[in-house]
Short mmCIF file of C-alpha atoms and ligand atoms in Angstrom, two decimals:
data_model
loop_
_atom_site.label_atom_id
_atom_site.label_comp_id
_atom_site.label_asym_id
_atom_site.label_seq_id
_atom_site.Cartn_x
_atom_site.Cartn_y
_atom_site.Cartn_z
CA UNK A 19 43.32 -25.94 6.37
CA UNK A 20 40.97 -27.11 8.70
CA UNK A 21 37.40 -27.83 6.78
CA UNK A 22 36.00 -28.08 10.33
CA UNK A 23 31.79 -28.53 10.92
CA UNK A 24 31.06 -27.89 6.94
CA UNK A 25 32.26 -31.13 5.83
CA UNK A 26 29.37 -32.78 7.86
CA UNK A 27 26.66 -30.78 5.94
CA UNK A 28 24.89 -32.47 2.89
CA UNK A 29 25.83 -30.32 1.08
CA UNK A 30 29.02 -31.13 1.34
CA UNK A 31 29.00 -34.61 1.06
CA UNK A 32 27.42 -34.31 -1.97
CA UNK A 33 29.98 -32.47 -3.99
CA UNK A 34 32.53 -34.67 -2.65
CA UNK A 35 30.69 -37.33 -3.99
CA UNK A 36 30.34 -35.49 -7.29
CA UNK A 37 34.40 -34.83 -7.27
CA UNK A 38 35.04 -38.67 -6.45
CA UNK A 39 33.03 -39.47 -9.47
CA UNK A 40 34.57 -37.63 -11.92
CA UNK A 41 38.37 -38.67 -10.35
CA UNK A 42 37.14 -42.16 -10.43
CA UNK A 43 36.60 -41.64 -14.31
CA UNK A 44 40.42 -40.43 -14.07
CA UNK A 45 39.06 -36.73 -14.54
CA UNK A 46 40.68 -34.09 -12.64
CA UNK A 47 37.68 -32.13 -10.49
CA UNK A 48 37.93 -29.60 -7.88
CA UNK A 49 36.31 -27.50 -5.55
CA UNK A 50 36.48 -24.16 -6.91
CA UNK A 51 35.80 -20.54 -6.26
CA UNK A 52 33.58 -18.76 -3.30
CA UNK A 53 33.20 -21.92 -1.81
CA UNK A 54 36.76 -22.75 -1.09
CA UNK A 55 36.71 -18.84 0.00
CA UNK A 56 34.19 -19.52 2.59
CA UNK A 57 35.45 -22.82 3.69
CA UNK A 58 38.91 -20.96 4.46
CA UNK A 59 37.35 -18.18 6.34
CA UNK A 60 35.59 -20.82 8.05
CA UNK A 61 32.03 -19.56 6.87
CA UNK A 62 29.62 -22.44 5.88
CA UNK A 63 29.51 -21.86 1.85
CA UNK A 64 26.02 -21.29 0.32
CA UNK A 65 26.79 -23.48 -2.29
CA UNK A 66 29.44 -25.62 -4.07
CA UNK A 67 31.49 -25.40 -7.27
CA UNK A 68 33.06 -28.09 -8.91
CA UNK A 69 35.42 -27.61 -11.87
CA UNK A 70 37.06 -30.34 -13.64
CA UNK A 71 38.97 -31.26 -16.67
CA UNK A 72 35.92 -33.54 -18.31
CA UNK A 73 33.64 -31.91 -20.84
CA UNK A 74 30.05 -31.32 -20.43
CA UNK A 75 29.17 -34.43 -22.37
CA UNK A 76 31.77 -36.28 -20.43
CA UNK A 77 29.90 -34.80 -16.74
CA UNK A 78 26.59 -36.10 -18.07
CA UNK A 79 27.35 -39.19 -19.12
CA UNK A 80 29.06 -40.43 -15.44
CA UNK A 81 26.64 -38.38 -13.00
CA UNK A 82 23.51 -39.72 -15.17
CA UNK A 83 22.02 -37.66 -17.36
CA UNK A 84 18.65 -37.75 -15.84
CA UNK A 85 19.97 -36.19 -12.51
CA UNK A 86 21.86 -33.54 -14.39
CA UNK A 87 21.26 -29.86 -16.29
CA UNK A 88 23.17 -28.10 -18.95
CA UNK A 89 23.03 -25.19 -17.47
CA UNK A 90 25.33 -23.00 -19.55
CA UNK A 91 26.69 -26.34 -21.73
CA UNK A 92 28.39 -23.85 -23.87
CA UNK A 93 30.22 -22.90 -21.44
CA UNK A 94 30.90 -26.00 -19.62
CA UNK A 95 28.44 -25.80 -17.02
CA UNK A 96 26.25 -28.63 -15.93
CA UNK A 97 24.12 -28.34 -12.79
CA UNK A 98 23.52 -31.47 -10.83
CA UNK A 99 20.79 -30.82 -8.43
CA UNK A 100 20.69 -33.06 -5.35
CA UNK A 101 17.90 -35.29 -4.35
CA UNK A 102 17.08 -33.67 -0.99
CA UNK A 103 17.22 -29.80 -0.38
CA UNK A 104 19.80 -30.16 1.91
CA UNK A 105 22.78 -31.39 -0.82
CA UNK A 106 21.38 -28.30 -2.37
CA UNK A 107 22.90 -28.05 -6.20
CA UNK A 108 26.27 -28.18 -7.39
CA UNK A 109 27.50 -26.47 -10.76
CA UNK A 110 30.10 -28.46 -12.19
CA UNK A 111 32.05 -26.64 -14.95
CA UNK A 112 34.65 -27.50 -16.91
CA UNK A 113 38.00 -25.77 -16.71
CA UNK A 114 37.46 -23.00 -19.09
CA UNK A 115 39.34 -19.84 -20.46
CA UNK A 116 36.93 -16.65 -21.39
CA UNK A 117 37.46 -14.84 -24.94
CA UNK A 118 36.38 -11.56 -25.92
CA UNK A 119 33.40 -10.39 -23.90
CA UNK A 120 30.28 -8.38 -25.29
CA UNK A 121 27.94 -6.20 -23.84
CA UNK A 122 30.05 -5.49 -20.37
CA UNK A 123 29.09 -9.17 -19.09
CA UNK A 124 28.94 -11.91 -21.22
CA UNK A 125 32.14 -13.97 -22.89
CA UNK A 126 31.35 -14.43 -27.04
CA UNK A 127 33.22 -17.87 -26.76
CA UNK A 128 35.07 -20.00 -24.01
CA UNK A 129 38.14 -22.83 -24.36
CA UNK A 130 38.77 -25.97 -22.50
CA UNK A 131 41.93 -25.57 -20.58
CA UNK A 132 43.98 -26.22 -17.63
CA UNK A 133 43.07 -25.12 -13.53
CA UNK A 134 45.70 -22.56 -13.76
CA UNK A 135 44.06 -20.71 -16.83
CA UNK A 136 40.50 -21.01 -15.12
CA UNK A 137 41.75 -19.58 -12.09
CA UNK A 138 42.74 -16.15 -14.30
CA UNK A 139 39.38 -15.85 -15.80
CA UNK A 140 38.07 -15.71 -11.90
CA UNK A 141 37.03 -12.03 -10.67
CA UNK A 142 38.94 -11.84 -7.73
CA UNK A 143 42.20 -13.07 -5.93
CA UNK A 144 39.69 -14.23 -2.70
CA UNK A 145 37.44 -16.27 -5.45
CA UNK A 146 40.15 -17.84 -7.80
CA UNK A 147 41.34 -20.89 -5.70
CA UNK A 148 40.15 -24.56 -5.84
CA UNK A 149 40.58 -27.27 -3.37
CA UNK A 150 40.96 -30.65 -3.68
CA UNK A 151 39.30 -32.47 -0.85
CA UNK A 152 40.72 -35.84 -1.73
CA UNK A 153 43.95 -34.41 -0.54
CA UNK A 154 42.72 -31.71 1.56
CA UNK A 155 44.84 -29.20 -0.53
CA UNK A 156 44.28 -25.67 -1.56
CA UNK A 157 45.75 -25.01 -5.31
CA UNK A 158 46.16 -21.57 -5.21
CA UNK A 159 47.29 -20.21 -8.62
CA UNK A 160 46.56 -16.46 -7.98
CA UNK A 161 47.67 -15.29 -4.21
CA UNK A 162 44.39 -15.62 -3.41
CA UNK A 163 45.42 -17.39 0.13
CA UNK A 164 47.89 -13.88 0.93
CA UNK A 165 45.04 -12.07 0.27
CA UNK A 166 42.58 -13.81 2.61
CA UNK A 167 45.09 -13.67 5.36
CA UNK A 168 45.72 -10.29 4.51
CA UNK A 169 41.62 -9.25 3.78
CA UNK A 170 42.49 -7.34 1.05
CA UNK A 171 39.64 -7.83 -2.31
CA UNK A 172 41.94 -7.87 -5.14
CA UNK A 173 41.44 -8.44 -8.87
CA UNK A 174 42.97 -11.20 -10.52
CA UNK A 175 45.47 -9.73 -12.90
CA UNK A 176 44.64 -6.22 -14.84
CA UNK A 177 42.29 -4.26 -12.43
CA UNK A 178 40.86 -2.16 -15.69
CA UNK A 179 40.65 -4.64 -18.21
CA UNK A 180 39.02 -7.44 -15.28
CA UNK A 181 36.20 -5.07 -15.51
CA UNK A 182 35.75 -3.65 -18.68
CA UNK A 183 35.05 -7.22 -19.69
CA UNK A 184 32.49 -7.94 -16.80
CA UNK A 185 30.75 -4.59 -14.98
CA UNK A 186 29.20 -6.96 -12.54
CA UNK A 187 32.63 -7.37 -10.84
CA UNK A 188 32.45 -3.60 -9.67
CA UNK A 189 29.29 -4.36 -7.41
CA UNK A 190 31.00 -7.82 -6.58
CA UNK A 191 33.73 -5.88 -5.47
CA UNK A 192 32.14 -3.99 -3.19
CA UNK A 193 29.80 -6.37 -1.50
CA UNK A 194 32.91 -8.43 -1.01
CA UNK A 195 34.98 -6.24 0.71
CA UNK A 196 31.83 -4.68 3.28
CA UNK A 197 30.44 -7.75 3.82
CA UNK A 198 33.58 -9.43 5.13
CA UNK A 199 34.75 -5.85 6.25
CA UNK A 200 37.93 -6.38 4.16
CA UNK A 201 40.23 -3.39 2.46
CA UNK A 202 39.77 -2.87 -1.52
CA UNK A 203 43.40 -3.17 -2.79
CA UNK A 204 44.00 -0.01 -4.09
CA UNK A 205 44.42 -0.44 -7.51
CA UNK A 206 40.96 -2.25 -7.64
CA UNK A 207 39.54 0.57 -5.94
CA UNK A 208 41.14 3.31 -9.00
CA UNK A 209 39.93 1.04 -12.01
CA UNK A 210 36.37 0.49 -9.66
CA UNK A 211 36.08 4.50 -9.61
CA UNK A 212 37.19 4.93 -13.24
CA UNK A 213 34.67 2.72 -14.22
CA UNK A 214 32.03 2.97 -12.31
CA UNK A 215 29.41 4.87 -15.03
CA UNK A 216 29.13 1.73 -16.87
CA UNK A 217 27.80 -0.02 -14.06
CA UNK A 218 24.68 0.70 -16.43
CA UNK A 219 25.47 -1.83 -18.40
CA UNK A 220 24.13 -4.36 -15.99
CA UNK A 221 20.81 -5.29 -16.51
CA UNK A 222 18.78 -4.07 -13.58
CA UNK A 223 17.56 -6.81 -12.13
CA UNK A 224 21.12 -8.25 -11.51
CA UNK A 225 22.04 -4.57 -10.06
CA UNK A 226 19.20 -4.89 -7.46
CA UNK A 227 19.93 -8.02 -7.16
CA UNK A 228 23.90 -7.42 -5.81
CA UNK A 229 22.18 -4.09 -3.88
CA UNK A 230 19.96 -6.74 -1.69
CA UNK A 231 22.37 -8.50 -0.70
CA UNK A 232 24.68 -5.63 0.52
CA UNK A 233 21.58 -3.81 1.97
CA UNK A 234 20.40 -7.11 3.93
CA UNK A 235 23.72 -7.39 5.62
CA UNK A 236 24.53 -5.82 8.62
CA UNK A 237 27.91 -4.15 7.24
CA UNK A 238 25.30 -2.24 5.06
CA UNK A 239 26.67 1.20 5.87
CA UNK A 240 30.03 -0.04 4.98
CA UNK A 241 28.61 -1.69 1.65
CA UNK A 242 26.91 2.47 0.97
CA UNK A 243 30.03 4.44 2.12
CA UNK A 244 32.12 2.53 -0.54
CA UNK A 245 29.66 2.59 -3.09
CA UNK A 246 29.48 6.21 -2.93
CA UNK A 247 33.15 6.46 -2.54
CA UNK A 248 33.82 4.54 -5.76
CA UNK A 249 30.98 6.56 -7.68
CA UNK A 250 28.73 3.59 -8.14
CA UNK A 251 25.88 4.69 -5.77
CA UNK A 252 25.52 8.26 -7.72
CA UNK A 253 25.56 5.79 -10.99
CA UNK A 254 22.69 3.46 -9.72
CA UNK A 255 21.15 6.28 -8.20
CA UNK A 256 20.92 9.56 -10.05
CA UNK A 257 17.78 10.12 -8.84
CA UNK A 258 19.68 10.90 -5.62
CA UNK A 259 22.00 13.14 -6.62
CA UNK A 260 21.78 16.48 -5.14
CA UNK A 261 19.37 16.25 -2.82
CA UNK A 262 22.06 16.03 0.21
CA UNK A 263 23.10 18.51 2.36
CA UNK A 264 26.54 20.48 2.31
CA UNK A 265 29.38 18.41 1.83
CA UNK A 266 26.61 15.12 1.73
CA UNK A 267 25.79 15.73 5.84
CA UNK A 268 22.47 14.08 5.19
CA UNK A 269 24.15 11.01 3.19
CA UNK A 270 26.44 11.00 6.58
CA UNK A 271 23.19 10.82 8.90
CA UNK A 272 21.66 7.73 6.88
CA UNK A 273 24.67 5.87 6.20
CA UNK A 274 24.80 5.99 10.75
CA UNK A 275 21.22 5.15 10.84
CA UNK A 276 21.58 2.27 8.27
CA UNK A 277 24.93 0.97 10.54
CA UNK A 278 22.43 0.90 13.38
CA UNK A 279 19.36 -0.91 11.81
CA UNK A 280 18.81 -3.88 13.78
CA UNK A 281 16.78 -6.47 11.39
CA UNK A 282 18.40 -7.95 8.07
CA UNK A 283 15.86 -6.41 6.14
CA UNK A 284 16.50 -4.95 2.43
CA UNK A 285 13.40 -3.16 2.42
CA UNK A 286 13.99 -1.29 5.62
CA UNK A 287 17.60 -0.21 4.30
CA UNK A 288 16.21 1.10 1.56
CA UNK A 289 13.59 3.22 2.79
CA UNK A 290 16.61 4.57 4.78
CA UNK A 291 18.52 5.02 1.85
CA UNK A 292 15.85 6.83 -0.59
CA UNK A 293 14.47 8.87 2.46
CA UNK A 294 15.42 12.12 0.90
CA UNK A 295 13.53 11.29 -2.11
CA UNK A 296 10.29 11.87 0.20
CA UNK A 297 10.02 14.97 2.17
CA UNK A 298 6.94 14.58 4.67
CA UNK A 299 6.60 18.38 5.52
CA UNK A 300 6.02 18.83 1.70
CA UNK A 301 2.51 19.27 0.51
CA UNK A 302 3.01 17.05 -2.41
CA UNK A 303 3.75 13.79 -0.97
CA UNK A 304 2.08 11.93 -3.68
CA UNK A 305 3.86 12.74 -6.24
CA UNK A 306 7.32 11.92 -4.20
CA UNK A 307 5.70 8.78 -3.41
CA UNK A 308 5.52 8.30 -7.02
CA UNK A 309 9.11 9.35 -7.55
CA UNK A 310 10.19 6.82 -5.47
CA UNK A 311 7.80 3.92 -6.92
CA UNK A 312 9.38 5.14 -10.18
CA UNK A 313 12.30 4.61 -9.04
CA UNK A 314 12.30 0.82 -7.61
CA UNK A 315 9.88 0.14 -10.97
CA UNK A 316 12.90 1.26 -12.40
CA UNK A 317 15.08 -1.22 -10.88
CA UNK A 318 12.50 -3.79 -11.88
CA UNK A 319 11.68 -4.43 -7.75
CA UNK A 320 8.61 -6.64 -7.35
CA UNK A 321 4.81 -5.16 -6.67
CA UNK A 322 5.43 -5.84 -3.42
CA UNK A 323 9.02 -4.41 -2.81
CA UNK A 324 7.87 -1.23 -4.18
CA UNK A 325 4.60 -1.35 -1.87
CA UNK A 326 7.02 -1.79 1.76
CA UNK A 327 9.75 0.45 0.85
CA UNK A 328 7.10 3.06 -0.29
CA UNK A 329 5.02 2.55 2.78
CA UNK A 330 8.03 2.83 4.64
CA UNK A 331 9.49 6.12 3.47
CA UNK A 332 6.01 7.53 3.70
CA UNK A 333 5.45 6.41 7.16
CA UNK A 334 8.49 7.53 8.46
CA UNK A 335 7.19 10.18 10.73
CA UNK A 336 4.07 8.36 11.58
CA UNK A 337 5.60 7.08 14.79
CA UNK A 338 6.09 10.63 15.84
CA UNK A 339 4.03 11.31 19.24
CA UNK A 340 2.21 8.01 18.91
CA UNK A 341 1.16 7.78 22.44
CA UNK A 342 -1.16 11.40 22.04
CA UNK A 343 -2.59 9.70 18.97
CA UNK A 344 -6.65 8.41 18.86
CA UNK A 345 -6.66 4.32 18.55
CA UNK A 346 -8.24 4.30 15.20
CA UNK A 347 -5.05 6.00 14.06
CA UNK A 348 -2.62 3.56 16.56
CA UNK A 349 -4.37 0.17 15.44
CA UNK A 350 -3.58 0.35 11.95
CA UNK A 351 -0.21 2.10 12.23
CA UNK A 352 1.04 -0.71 13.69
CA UNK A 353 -1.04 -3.31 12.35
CA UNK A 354 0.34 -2.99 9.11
CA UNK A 355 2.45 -5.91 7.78
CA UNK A 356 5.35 -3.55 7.69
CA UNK A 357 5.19 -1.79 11.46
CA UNK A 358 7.83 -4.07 12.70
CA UNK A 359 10.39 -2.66 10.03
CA UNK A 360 9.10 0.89 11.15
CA UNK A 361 9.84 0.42 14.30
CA UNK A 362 13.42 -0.96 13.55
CA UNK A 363 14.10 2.29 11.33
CA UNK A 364 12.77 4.38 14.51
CA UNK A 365 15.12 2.74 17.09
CA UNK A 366 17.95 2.91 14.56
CA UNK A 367 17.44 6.62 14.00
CA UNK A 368 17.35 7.30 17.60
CA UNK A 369 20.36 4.90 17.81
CA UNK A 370 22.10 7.42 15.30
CA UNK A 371 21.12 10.32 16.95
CA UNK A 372 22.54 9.17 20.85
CA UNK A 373 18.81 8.58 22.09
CA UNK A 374 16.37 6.20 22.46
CA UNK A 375 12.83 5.83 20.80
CA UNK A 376 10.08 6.73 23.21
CA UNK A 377 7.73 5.96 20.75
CA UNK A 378 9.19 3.06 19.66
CA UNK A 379 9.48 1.93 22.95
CA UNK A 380 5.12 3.15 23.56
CA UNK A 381 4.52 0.81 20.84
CA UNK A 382 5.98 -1.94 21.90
CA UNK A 383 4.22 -2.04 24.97
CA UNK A 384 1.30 -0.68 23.09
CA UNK A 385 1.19 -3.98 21.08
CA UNK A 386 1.83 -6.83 24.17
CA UNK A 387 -1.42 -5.30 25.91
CA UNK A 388 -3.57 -5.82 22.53
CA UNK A 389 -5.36 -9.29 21.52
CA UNK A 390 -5.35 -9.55 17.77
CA UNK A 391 -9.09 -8.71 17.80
CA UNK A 392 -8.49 -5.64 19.66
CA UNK A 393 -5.69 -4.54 16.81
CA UNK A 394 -8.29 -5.74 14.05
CA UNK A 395 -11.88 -6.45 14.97
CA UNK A 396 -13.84 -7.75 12.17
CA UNK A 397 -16.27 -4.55 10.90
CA UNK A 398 -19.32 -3.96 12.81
CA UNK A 399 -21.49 -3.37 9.81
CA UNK A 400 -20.89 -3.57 6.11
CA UNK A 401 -22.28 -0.98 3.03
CA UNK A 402 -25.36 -3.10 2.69
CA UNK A 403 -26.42 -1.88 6.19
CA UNK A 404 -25.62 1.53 5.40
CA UNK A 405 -27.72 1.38 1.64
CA UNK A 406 -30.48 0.01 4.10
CA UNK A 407 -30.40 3.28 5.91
CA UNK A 408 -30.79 4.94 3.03
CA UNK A 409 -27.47 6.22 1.75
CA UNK A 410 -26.45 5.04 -1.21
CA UNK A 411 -23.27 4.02 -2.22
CA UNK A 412 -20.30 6.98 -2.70
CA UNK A 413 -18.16 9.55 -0.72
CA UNK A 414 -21.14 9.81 2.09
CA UNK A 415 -21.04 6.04 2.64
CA UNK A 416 -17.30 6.03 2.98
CA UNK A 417 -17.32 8.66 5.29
CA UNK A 418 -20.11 6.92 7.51
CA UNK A 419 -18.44 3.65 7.60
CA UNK A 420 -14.95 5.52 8.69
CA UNK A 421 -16.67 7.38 11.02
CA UNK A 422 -17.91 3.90 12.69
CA UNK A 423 -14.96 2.12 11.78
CA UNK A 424 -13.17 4.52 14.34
CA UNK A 425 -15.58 4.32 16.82
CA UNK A 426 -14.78 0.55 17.02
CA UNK A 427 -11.06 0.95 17.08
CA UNK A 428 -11.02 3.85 19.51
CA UNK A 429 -13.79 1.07 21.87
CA UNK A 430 -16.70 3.47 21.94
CA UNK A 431 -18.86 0.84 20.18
CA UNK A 432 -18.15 -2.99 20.32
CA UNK A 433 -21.65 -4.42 18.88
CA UNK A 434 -23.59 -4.44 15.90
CA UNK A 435 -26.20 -2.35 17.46
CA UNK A 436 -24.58 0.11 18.60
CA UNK A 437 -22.93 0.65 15.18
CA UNK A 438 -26.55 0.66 13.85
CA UNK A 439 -27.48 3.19 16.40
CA UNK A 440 -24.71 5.27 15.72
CA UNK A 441 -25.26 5.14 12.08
CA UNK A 442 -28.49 6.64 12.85
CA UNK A 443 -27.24 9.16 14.91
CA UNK A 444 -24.95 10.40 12.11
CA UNK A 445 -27.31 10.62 8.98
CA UNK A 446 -29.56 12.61 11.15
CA UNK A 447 -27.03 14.75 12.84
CA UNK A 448 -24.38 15.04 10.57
CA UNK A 449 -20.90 16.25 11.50
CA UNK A 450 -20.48 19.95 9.97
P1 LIG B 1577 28.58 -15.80 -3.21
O1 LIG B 1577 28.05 -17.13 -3.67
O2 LIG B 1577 28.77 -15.67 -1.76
O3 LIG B 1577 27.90 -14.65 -3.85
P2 LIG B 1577 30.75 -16.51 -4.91
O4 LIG B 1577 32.13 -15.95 -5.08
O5 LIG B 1577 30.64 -17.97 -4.60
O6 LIG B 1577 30.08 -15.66 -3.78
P3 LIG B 1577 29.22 -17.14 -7.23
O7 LIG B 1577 28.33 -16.24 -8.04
O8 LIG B 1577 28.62 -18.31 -6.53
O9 LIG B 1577 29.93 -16.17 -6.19
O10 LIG B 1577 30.38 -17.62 -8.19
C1 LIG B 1577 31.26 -18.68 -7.90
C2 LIG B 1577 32.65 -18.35 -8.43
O11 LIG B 1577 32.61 -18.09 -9.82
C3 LIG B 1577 33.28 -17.10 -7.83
O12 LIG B 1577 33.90 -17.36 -6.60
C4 LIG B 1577 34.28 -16.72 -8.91
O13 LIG B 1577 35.42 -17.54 -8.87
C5 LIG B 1577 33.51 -17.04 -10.16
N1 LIG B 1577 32.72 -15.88 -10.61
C6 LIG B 1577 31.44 -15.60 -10.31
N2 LIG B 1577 31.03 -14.46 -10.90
C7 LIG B 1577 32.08 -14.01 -11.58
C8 LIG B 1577 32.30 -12.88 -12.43
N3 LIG B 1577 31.32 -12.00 -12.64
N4 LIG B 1577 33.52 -12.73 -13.00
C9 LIG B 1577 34.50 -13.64 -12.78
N5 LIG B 1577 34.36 -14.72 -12.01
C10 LIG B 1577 33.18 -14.91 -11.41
MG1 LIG B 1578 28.82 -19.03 -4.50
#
């Protein structure tokens, strides 16, 4: 095992210092879980996990209980944050044993025990090691180490029974196995599909939650095609369902357009992903609009989550022929906070498709020519000039202040006069 350039981070350093601590104390304390993972695969782990033979109480009482957090002191967790961002926090937990679990998720009751019984209650073969960095040693109680090697995402023990107690694993699974682009072992993969309808059992937020993180990553596709495979995407989607081609062509299309997204964004993925939920060339666009804001309220996405992806499914086709489009139409388009993701999906779709974007590629060079000002002037005139003209507010003062809105953006007026004298020019002469 070679910790290599990780064991220089702060982070680091820190839970080493925690696990000296608690061995000076004559506890027994251990790296433990995804982070010994990551440091095998030689991946910088996000965080660190300590687990150790002392008690809660015990963990308090040596790392100070002023610079420490029962997070979950029931269950043996304390979290000790660090004093800089960069240590970052470290959950130390005691070595525990899970009884019966309720509600698909959570353990009723948990018992002290040994590393070797902790390492069974772990979700998968990949997660269940620890490492002692005293000795630079990996204590590998599960295969875990064969697995790595071999990339295979196994459960620890009973496949079934690992996730009738906890429904998260199923997603955990998943995201796993794209996101290092590892095999499911097979078994896993026949308890994940027999169980994959009670993925509703997980509270929403912790569903969208594991979705993020497998729609951020660029093994997205991978991360859809399995979750489809298993059954899990038709379970956290429904809404879906059916609205595919033959034989799920159209699924086929998106999963190659999400493969060829090139920005780490969640929201863009997910436009991808719920495009069939919003057909443009249908008159009612609002109300699929809706279906889809419906849908991430469901999922309990922030205001503005739901705002982006919505934009972004609705806007799909607005790139289409940009060049032969008027400036006032242009300038906005791309001026909105979410153009940049629009343009990804565009390339990416082109990508899929064996082309290029031409009118990704317009705008683009559209936007290096344009000064911020040009893309966004501040208004010519407000309402109060238009009142002063005579119109009062309402659908006619709107229209007027459109109508020299997009005067400004297409450069036919540039000064306050000449928005005043075109104001004039269109009480008295009206458009039909
Ligand atoms: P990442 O942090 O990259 O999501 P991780 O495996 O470190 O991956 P954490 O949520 O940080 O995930 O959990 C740390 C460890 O706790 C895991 O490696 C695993 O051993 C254990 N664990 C986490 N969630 C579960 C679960 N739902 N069921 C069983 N064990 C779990
Ligand atoms: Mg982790």
């Amino acid at each position: 095992m070679n910790p290599a350039d990780h064991t220089t981070s702060q982070r680091y350093g820190f839970a080493l210092a925690i696990v000296r601590t608690l061995r000076s104390a004559g506890y027994q304390a251990l790296f433990a879980g995804g982070c010994v993972r990551d440091q095998l695969l030689g991946r910088i782990p996000k965080d660190y996990d300590v687990a150790t033979s002392a008690a809660p109480e015990q963990i308090m009482n040596l790392l100070g209980r002023h610079r420490t957090v029962p997070v979950g002191a029931a269950f043996g967790v304390v979290m000790v944050p660090g004093s800089t961002p960069a240590e970052g926090a470290v959950e130390v937990a005691t070595f525990r044993s899970d009884g019966q679990y309720i509600d698909g998720r959570r353990p009723t009751s948990v018992r002290f025990c040994s590393p070797i019984e902790d390492a069974q209650r772990r979700d998968f073969t990949i997660n269940g090691m620890f490492f002692d960095p005293l000795a630079n040693e990996v204590l590998d109680y599960v295969g875990g180490q064969q697995d790595l090697q071999q990339q295979v995402v196994r459960a620890i023990g009973d496949p079934l029974a690992r996730f009738h107690e906890d429904k998260l694993r199923l997603l955990r699974a998943v995201r796993f196995t794209a996101t290092f682009g590892f095999r499911l072992d097979p078994a896993t993969e026949q308890a994940i599909c027999r169980t994959c309808h009670q993925i509703t059992q997980v509270s929403v937020e912790r569903i969208a939650q594991e979705m993020r993180r497998m729609l951020e990553h660029p093994e997205r596709a991978l991360a859809c095609r399995l979750l489809q495979q298993t059954g899990l995407l038709p379970a956290i989607l429904p809404e879906l369902q059916g609205l595919d081609g033959p034989a799920g062509s159209d699924l086929t299309t998106r999963l190659s357009i999400l493969q060829a997204l090139p920005v780490e964004s969640a929201e863009a993925a997910w436009a991808i992903l719920l495009q069939p939920l919003f057909q443009p060339q249908q008159a009612d666009a609002k109300r699929r609009l809706s279906l889809i804001q419906a849908l991430l309220r469901r999922l309990k996405m922030s205001n503005q989550e739901i705002e982006d992806i919505g934009w972004l499914t609705a806007h799909r086709s607005a790139l289409d022929n940009l060049a032969s489009r008027p400036l006032h139409d242009i300038k906005p388009l791309l001026n909105h906070s979410c153009s940049r993701l629009l343009l990804a999906i565009n390339d990416a779709a082109a990508h899929a498709a064996g082309t290029v974007s031409d009118d990704s590629n317009w705008a683009r060079t559209f936007l290096s020519t344009q000064t911020p000002d040009q893309m966004n002037p501040a208004p010519l005139i407000s309402g109060h000039d238009v009142a002063a003209a005579g119109i009062p507010p309402g659908p006619q003062m709107r229209l007027l202040l459109q109508q020299i809105r997009n005067a400004q953006l297409d450069e036919v007026i540039s000064t306050q006069a000449a928005a005043l004298q075109l104001l004039q020019q269109l009480i008295t002469a009206p458009n039909p």
